[in-house]
């Protein structure tokens, strides 16, 4: 999946996605929620706090 595609899907710029990936920028709460929802994983999984991608709903 390209940064451009993900950015379009999440209504974010490619540069923003790139900065999240490289650690040059931290995602806001809203961005974390959007990314977690898109990939159907927990925010803890995105942040590396767990190896379990399951979402507790």
mmCIF file of N, CA and C in Angstrom, residues 1-5 10 12-13 15-16 18 22 27-31 33-34 36 38 40 42 44 46 51 54 56:
data_model
loop_
_atom_site.group_PDB
_atom_site.id
_atom_site.type_symbol
_atom_site.label_atom_id
_atom_site.label_comp_id
_atom_site.label_asym_id
_atom_site.label_seq_id
_atom_site.Cartn_x
_atom_site.Cartn_y
_atom_site.Cartn_z
ATOM 1 N N UNK A 1 0.851 -1.158 0.000
ATOM 2 C CA UNK A 1 0.000 0.000 0.000
ATOM 3 C C UNK A 1 0.905 1.231 0.000
ATOM 4 N N UNK A 2 0.595 2.167 -0.853
ATOM 5 C CA UNK A 2 1.416 3.379 -0.919
ATOM 6 C C UNK A 2 0.932 4.430 0.080
ATOM 7 N N UNK A 3 1.826 5.334 0.399
ATOM 8 C CA UNK A 3 1.471 6.454 1.271
ATOM 9 C C UNK A 3 0.412 7.324 0.614
ATOM 10 N N UNK A 4 0.499 7.481 -0.690
ATOM 11 C CA UNK A 4 -0.488 8.290 -1.417
ATOM 12 C C UNK A 4 -1.870 7.661 -1.287
ATOM 13 N N UNK A 5 -1.955 6.343 -1.500
ATOM 14 C CA UNK A 5 -3.239 5.650 -1.409
ATOM 15 C C UNK A 5 -3.821 5.762 -0.004
ATOM 16 N N UNK A 10 -7.658 8.097 3.972
ATOM 17 C CA UNK A 10 -7.858 8.690 5.289
ATOM 18 C C UNK A 10 -8.024 10.213 5.235
ATOM 19 N N UNK A 12 -5.810 12.411 4.291
ATOM 20 C CA UNK A 12 -4.580 13.009 4.805
ATOM 21 C C UNK A 12 -3.602 13.120 3.642
ATOM 22 N N UNK A 13 -2.643 13.966 3.775
ATOM 23 C CA UNK A 13 -1.638 14.099 2.749
ATOM 24 C C UNK A 13 -0.590 12.999 2.816
ATOM 25 N N UNK A 15 2.556 13.403 2.578
ATOM 26 C CA UNK A 15 3.649 13.874 3.420
ATOM 27 C C UNK A 15 3.360 13.600 4.899
ATOM 28 N N UNK A 16 2.113 13.745 5.309
ATOM 29 C CA UNK A 16 1.724 13.464 6.693
ATOM 30 C C UNK A 16 1.942 11.994 7.015
ATOM 31 N N UNK A 18 3.975 9.945 5.534
ATOM 32 C CA UNK A 18 5.415 9.737 5.538
ATOM 33 C C UNK A 18 6.031 10.164 6.869
ATOM 34 N N UNK A 22 8.143 7.840 9.595
ATOM 35 C CA UNK A 22 9.538 8.102 9.951
ATOM 36 C C UNK A 22 9.703 8.594 11.377
ATOM 37 N N UNK A 27 1.066 11.349 15.410
ATOM 38 C CA UNK A 27 -0.334 11.417 15.004
ATOM 39 C C UNK A 27 -1.195 11.951 16.142
ATOM 40 N N UNK A 28 -2.196 12.727 15.788
ATOM 41 C CA UNK A 28 -3.175 13.206 16.766
ATOM 42 C C UNK A 28 -4.079 12.043 17.171
ATOM 43 N N UNK A 29 -4.866 12.269 18.206
ATOM 44 C CA UNK A 29 -5.830 11.236 18.612
ATOM 45 C C UNK A 29 -6.761 10.881 17.464
ATOM 46 N N UNK A 30 -7.237 11.896 16.769
ATOM 47 C CA UNK A 30 -8.144 11.653 15.647
ATOM 48 C C UNK A 30 -7.491 10.836 14.553
ATOM 49 N N UNK A 31 -6.234 11.137 14.253
ATOM 50 C CA UNK A 31 -5.512 10.391 13.220
ATOM 51 C C UNK A 31 -5.280 8.953 13.662
ATOM 52 N N UNK A 33 -7.121 7.190 15.677
ATOM 53 C CA UNK A 33 -8.410 6.501 15.586
ATOM 54 C C UNK A 33 -8.711 6.144 14.136
ATOM 55 N N UNK A 34 -8.494 7.082 13.218
ATOM 56 C CA UNK A 34 -8.768 6.831 11.798
ATOM 57 C C UNK A 34 -7.901 5.694 11.265
ATOM 58 N N UNK A 36 -6.358 3.274 13.040
ATOM 59 C CA UNK A 36 -6.744 2.026 13.708
ATOM 60 C C UNK A 36 -8.045 1.476 13.124
ATOM 61 N N UNK A 38 -9.259 2.038 10.126
ATOM 62 C CA UNK A 38 -9.024 1.627 8.738
ATOM 63 C C UNK A 38 -8.421 0.224 8.686
ATOM 64 N N UNK A 40 -8.457 -1.933 11.194
ATOM 65 C CA UNK A 40 -9.173 -2.783 12.145
ATOM 66 C C UNK A 40 -8.225 -3.374 13.192
ATOM 67 N N UNK A 42 -6.150 -2.236 17.154
ATOM 68 C CA UNK A 42 -6.265 -1.352 18.309
ATOM 69 C C UNK A 42 -5.209 -0.244 18.222
ATOM 70 N N UNK A 44 -3.426 0.613 20.756
ATOM 71 C CA UNK A 44 -2.281 0.054 21.467
ATOM 72 C C UNK A 44 -1.373 -0.721 20.515
ATOM 73 N N UNK A 46 -1.018 -0.108 17.262
ATOM 74 C CA UNK A 46 -0.325 0.894 16.456
ATOM 75 C C UNK A 46 0.839 1.515 17.210
ATOM 76 N N UNK A 51 1.383 -6.813 21.072
ATOM 77 C CA UNK A 51 1.562 -7.548 19.808
ATOM 78 C C UNK A 51 0.227 -8.061 19.282
ATOM 79 N N UNK A 54 -5.955 -7.230 17.959
ATOM 80 C CA UNK A 54 -7.400 -7.250 18.162
ATOM 81 C C UNK A 54 -7.908 -5.982 18.814
ATOM 82 N N UNK A 56 -10.675 -4.295 21.173
ATOM 83 C CA UNK A 56 -11.620 -4.627 22.237
ATOM 84 C C UNK A 56 -12.795 -3.662 22.152
#
